[in-house]
């Protein structure tokens, strides 16, 4: 049963462990933006060991979109660097299962498909720096409206590694110019969660034909005094997986992240 939680109360009162327990029990099935603000969130990619080295190289070649927070051992579903009492088979509000590069199914649990050769990759997420933007007085419309962030495919090519390639995905947040400048200053300090924006302004320059129609997430209105600000997004690996056409690959559903025990403050580069 899905329970709609009050965002303000949950953000201030719930620890990452408590949120993960609610996800595991089926009480929480929402996008995680705005929850457990001081703690880092992570994108998830789970691949058979046979493809893990090539995907690791893909992440190393594309650090803006795929900043690695942790990599598990084959079969390991409780990567302790990410948090206590963690079960990566059930602690994310929604999973995508890809077969042959196509989205085959969506699920809330991986217990039925888990294998001893599966390797977990946890990739930094831009939701992690949103609390810092809010504390700086920058309003985030998707949080205010309780929507998923808008995400778009672009024409920015990834550097390929083995079968993994494709184009970068970006997340977008509309901001006034002064707020965009401040957001650049803040997020530049956090390359582990995508760092500074990759583009500001005209979306057509990065191959986005219709800003009102994101490929992932929910659309949000851009006011006349605002500009769209685009960050590299951890959904990029899902485009790489589509490109690779692997027999099996598992990811989070875009916007439905793993909430970790890692403090955002610990990820500051300077």
Short mmCIF file of C-alpha atoms in Angstrom, two decimals:
data_model
loop_
_atom_site.label_atom_id
_atom_site.label_comp_id
_atom_site.label_asym_id
_atom_site.label_seq_id
_atom_site.Cartn_x
_atom_site.Cartn_y
_atom_site.Cartn_z
CA UNK A 1 0.00 0.00 0.00
CA UNK A 2 1.38 3.44 -0.95
CA UNK A 3 1.39 5.97 1.83
CA UNK A 4 1.77 9.65 0.97
CA UNK A 5 4.05 11.21 3.56
CA UNK A 6 4.23 14.88 4.48
CA UNK A 7 7.43 16.14 2.87
CA UNK A 8 8.39 18.69 5.51
CA UNK A 9 7.88 16.34 8.44
CA UNK A 10 9.62 13.41 6.76
CA UNK A 11 12.61 15.50 5.72
CA UNK A 12 13.21 16.78 9.22
CA UNK A 13 12.29 13.69 11.21
CA UNK A 14 13.29 10.59 9.28
CA UNK A 15 16.80 9.14 9.10
CA UNK A 16 18.04 7.38 5.95
CA UNK A 17 17.78 4.04 7.76
CA UNK A 18 14.17 4.74 8.71
CA UNK A 19 13.35 5.74 5.14
CA UNK A 20 14.99 2.58 3.77
CA UNK A 21 12.95 0.48 6.20
CA UNK A 22 9.76 2.16 4.97
CA UNK A 23 10.77 1.43 1.39
CA UNK A 24 11.57 -2.18 2.27
CA UNK A 25 8.21 -2.68 3.96
CA UNK A 26 6.31 -1.13 1.04
CA UNK A 27 5.16 1.99 2.92
CA UNK A 28 7.12 4.41 0.71
CA UNK A 29 6.89 4.40 -3.11
CA UNK A 30 7.63 8.03 -4.02
CA UNK A 31 10.42 9.97 -5.75
CA UNK A 32 13.05 10.69 -3.08
CA UNK A 33 13.91 14.31 -3.94
CA UNK A 34 13.66 16.42 -0.79
CA UNK A 35 13.92 13.56 1.69
CA UNK A 36 16.70 13.12 4.27
CA UNK A 37 18.31 16.31 2.95
CA UNK A 38 21.73 16.15 4.66
CA UNK A 39 22.42 12.69 3.24
CA UNK A 40 23.62 11.64 -0.20
CA UNK A 41 21.33 9.81 -2.58
CA UNK A 42 22.54 7.38 -5.21
CA UNK A 43 21.62 6.07 -8.62
CA UNK A 44 21.90 2.31 -8.94
CA UNK A 45 23.20 0.10 -11.73
CA UNK A 46 23.41 -3.68 -11.28
CA UNK A 47 25.13 -5.77 -13.94
CA UNK A 48 26.44 -9.31 -14.37
CA UNK A 49 30.10 -9.59 -13.44
CA UNK A 50 30.99 -10.32 -17.07
CA UNK A 51 30.19 -6.69 -17.96
CA UNK A 52 31.33 -4.99 -14.74
CA UNK A 53 34.86 -4.04 -15.81
CA UNK A 54 33.67 -2.38 -19.00
CA UNK A 55 30.99 -0.45 -17.12
CA UNK A 56 33.54 0.65 -14.51
CA UNK A 57 35.65 2.02 -17.36
CA UNK A 58 32.57 3.76 -18.77
CA UNK A 59 32.06 5.52 -15.42
CA UNK A 60 35.73 6.52 -15.25
CA UNK A 61 35.51 8.03 -18.73
CA UNK A 62 32.26 9.90 -17.96
CA UNK A 63 32.72 11.20 -14.39
CA UNK A 64 30.29 14.12 -14.71
CA UNK A 65 27.34 11.83 -15.41
CA UNK A 66 28.61 8.74 -13.56
CA UNK A 67 30.52 9.74 -10.40
CA UNK A 68 31.02 6.51 -8.47
CA UNK A 69 30.21 6.41 -4.77
CA UNK A 70 30.75 2.66 -4.33
CA UNK A 71 31.13 -0.62 -6.19
CA UNK A 72 30.13 -3.92 -4.64
CA UNK A 73 31.64 -7.38 -4.86
CA UNK A 74 29.86 -9.97 -7.05
CA UNK A 75 26.66 -11.05 -5.32
CA UNK A 76 26.96 -8.38 -2.60
CA UNK A 77 23.61 -6.70 -1.89
CA UNK A 78 24.62 -4.94 1.36
CA UNK A 79 27.40 -2.52 0.40
CA UNK A 80 28.37 -1.24 3.86
CA UNK A 81 30.03 1.95 2.59
CA UNK A 82 26.58 3.16 1.59
CA UNK A 83 24.78 2.50 4.87
CA UNK A 84 23.89 0.25 7.76
CA UNK A 85 21.31 -2.56 7.56
CA UNK A 86 21.02 -2.12 3.81
CA UNK A 87 19.44 -4.50 1.33
CA UNK A 88 19.91 -3.23 -2.21
CA UNK A 89 17.39 -5.81 -3.42
CA UNK A 90 14.52 -3.96 -1.74
CA UNK A 91 15.64 -0.56 -0.34
CA UNK A 92 14.89 1.50 -3.47
CA UNK A 93 11.28 2.63 -4.15
CA UNK A 94 11.33 1.26 -7.70
CA UNK A 95 13.60 -0.78 -10.00
CA UNK A 96 13.84 -1.08 -13.79
CA UNK A 97 14.84 -4.41 -15.33
CA UNK A 98 16.32 -4.24 -18.83
CA UNK A 99 16.70 -7.19 -21.18
CA UNK A 100 18.34 -6.78 -24.56
CA UNK A 101 18.52 -3.05 -23.99
CA UNK A 102 14.76 -2.72 -23.58
CA UNK A 103 12.83 -1.98 -20.41
CA UNK A 104 11.28 -5.38 -19.70
CA UNK A 105 9.64 -4.78 -16.31
CA UNK A 106 9.46 -2.63 -13.21
CA UNK A 107 9.43 -4.00 -9.70
CA UNK A 108 9.76 -3.11 -6.01
CA UNK A 109 11.96 -6.09 -5.14
CA UNK A 110 14.89 -7.90 -6.75
CA UNK A 111 14.75 -10.99 -4.54
CA UNK A 112 13.31 -13.12 -7.36
CA UNK A 113 15.94 -12.08 -9.91
CA UNK A 114 19.03 -11.73 -7.72
CA UNK A 115 22.10 -13.74 -8.76
CA UNK A 116 25.48 -14.36 -7.19
CA UNK A 117 27.29 -12.78 -10.17
CA UNK A 118 25.51 -9.41 -9.98
CA UNK A 119 27.67 -6.35 -9.24
CA UNK A 120 26.26 -3.15 -7.74
CA UNK A 121 27.40 0.32 -8.85
CA UNK A 122 26.22 3.28 -6.75
CA UNK A 123 26.48 6.58 -8.65
CA UNK A 124 26.18 10.06 -7.17
CA UNK A 125 22.85 11.89 -7.58
CA UNK A 126 21.99 15.57 -7.94
CA UNK A 127 19.25 15.18 -5.33
CA UNK A 128 22.14 15.20 -2.85
CA UNK A 129 22.97 18.87 -3.35
CA UNK A 130 19.38 20.09 -3.38
CA UNK A 131 19.30 20.60 0.39
CA UNK A 132 22.31 22.92 0.10
CA UNK A 133 20.56 24.91 -2.62
CA UNK A 134 17.45 25.22 -0.48
CA UNK A 135 19.51 26.37 2.52
CA UNK A 136 21.01 29.05 0.25
CA UNK A 137 17.51 30.34 -0.46
CA UNK A 138 17.20 28.83 -3.94
CA UNK A 139 13.72 27.53 -4.62
CA UNK A 140 13.32 24.19 -6.40
CA UNK A 141 9.97 23.98 -8.11
CA UNK A 142 9.77 20.21 -8.43
CA UNK A 143 10.16 19.86 -4.65
CA UNK A 144 7.64 22.62 -3.94
CA UNK A 145 5.17 20.91 -6.27
CA UNK A 146 6.07 17.41 -5.01
CA UNK A 147 7.03 16.24 -8.48
CA UNK A 148 9.87 14.19 -9.84
CA UNK A 149 12.68 16.25 -11.38
CA UNK A 150 12.55 16.72 -15.16
CA UNK A 151 15.19 14.71 -17.05
CA UNK A 152 16.09 14.85 -20.75
CA UNK A 153 18.13 13.00 -23.34
CA UNK A 154 20.69 15.27 -25.00
CA UNK A 155 23.02 15.24 -27.99
CA UNK A 156 26.08 15.24 -25.71
CA UNK A 157 27.92 12.03 -26.56
CA UNK A 158 29.30 9.83 -23.81
CA UNK A 159 32.80 8.43 -24.15
CA UNK A 160 32.27 4.77 -24.99
CA UNK A 161 33.70 1.76 -23.16
CA UNK A 162 33.03 -1.67 -24.60
CA UNK A 163 29.32 -1.85 -25.46
CA UNK A 164 28.43 1.15 -23.30
CA UNK A 165 27.94 4.49 -25.06
CA UNK A 166 24.96 6.64 -26.01
CA UNK A 167 24.24 10.21 -24.96
CA UNK A 168 24.19 12.07 -21.66
CA UNK A 169 20.95 12.54 -19.75
CA UNK A 170 20.52 15.81 -17.82
CA UNK A 171 18.25 16.97 -15.02
CA UNK A 172 16.77 20.48 -15.19
CA UNK A 173 15.86 23.01 -12.54
CA UNK A 174 14.48 26.44 -13.55
CA UNK A 175 16.12 29.35 -11.74
CA UNK A 176 16.48 33.10 -11.81
CA UNK A 177 19.88 34.19 -13.14
CA UNK A 178 21.24 35.21 -9.72
CA UNK A 179 20.16 31.86 -8.25
CA UNK A 180 21.77 30.00 -11.15
CA UNK A 181 25.09 31.72 -10.46
CA UNK A 182 24.87 30.80 -6.78
CA UNK A 183 23.90 27.22 -7.69
CA UNK A 184 27.02 26.92 -9.85
CA UNK A 185 29.17 28.10 -6.95
CA UNK A 186 27.59 25.61 -4.55
CA UNK A 187 27.44 22.53 -6.75
CA UNK A 188 30.96 22.98 -8.13
CA UNK A 189 32.23 21.81 -4.74
CA UNK A 190 30.51 18.42 -5.11
CA UNK A 191 31.83 16.51 -8.14
CA UNK A 192 30.83 13.23 -6.43
CA UNK A 193 27.17 14.20 -7.03
CA UNK A 194 27.59 15.64 -10.57
CA UNK A 195 29.21 18.98 -9.68
CA UNK A 196 28.45 22.15 -11.63
CA UNK A 197 25.81 22.35 -14.38
CA UNK A 198 26.77 21.25 -17.89
CA UNK A 199 24.49 23.81 -19.61
CA UNK A 200 22.36 26.88 -18.95
CA UNK A 201 19.75 28.45 -21.18
CA UNK A 202 18.61 27.40 -24.65
CA UNK A 203 17.79 23.66 -24.43
CA UNK A 204 17.99 23.20 -28.21
CA UNK A 205 21.76 23.72 -28.05
CA UNK A 206 22.08 20.35 -26.29
CA UNK A 207 19.51 18.59 -28.44
CA UNK A 208 16.35 19.05 -26.35
CA UNK A 209 13.53 19.76 -28.78
CA UNK A 210 10.70 20.35 -26.30
CA UNK A 211 11.46 21.41 -22.74
CA UNK A 212 7.85 20.69 -21.78
CA UNK A 213 8.26 16.98 -22.60
CA UNK A 214 11.02 15.37 -20.51
CA UNK A 215 11.93 11.77 -21.32
CA UNK A 216 12.06 10.99 -17.61
CA UNK A 217 10.39 12.56 -14.56
CA UNK A 218 7.78 15.32 -14.58
CA UNK A 219 7.64 18.64 -16.47
CA UNK A 220 7.82 21.87 -14.46
CA UNK A 221 6.97 25.37 -15.60
CA UNK A 222 9.76 27.81 -16.43
CA UNK A 223 8.74 31.37 -15.53
CA UNK A 224 9.54 34.35 -17.82
CA UNK A 225 12.28 35.58 -15.45
CA UNK A 226 13.94 32.15 -15.19
CA UNK A 227 16.41 30.10 -17.22
CA UNK A 228 16.66 26.30 -17.32
CA UNK A 229 19.78 24.98 -15.60
CA UNK A 230 20.97 21.50 -16.58
CA UNK A 231 23.09 19.06 -14.58
CA UNK A 232 24.57 15.77 -15.78
CA UNK A 233 22.27 13.03 -14.53
CA UNK A 234 22.77 9.53 -13.16
CA UNK A 235 20.09 8.24 -15.53
CA UNK A 236 22.80 8.43 -18.21
CA UNK A 237 23.80 4.79 -17.50
CA UNK A 238 20.29 3.71 -18.44
CA UNK A 239 20.86 5.17 -21.90
CA UNK A 240 24.22 3.38 -21.99
CA UNK A 241 22.46 0.13 -21.05
CA UNK A 242 19.95 0.64 -23.86
CA UNK A 243 22.91 1.14 -26.18
CA UNK A 244 24.73 -1.97 -24.89
CA UNK A 245 21.73 -4.33 -25.27
CA UNK A 246 22.88 -6.63 -22.45
CA UNK A 247 20.85 -9.78 -21.71
CA UNK A 248 20.21 -8.41 -18.20
CA UNK A 249 20.73 -5.06 -16.45
CA UNK A 250 18.99 -3.55 -13.44
CA UNK A 251 18.68 0.11 -12.41
CA UNK A 252 16.62 2.33 -10.16
CA UNK A 253 13.56 3.97 -11.66
CA UNK A 254 14.55 7.57 -12.50
CA UNK A 255 13.95 9.79 -9.46
CA UNK A 256 13.44 6.84 -7.10
CA UNK A 257 16.84 6.74 -5.47
CA UNK A 258 18.80 4.91 -2.83
CA UNK A 259 19.10 7.15 0.25
CA UNK A 260 22.48 6.46 1.85
CA UNK A 261 24.06 7.14 5.24
CA UNK A 262 26.79 9.26 3.59
CA UNK A 263 26.67 12.88 4.70
CA UNK A 264 26.70 15.32 1.79
CA UNK A 265 29.15 17.48 3.71
CA UNK A 266 31.71 14.66 3.54
CA UNK A 267 31.63 14.77 -0.28
CA UNK A 268 32.83 18.37 -0.61
CA UNK A 269 35.96 18.55 -2.74
CA UNK A 270 37.08 21.95 -1.38
#
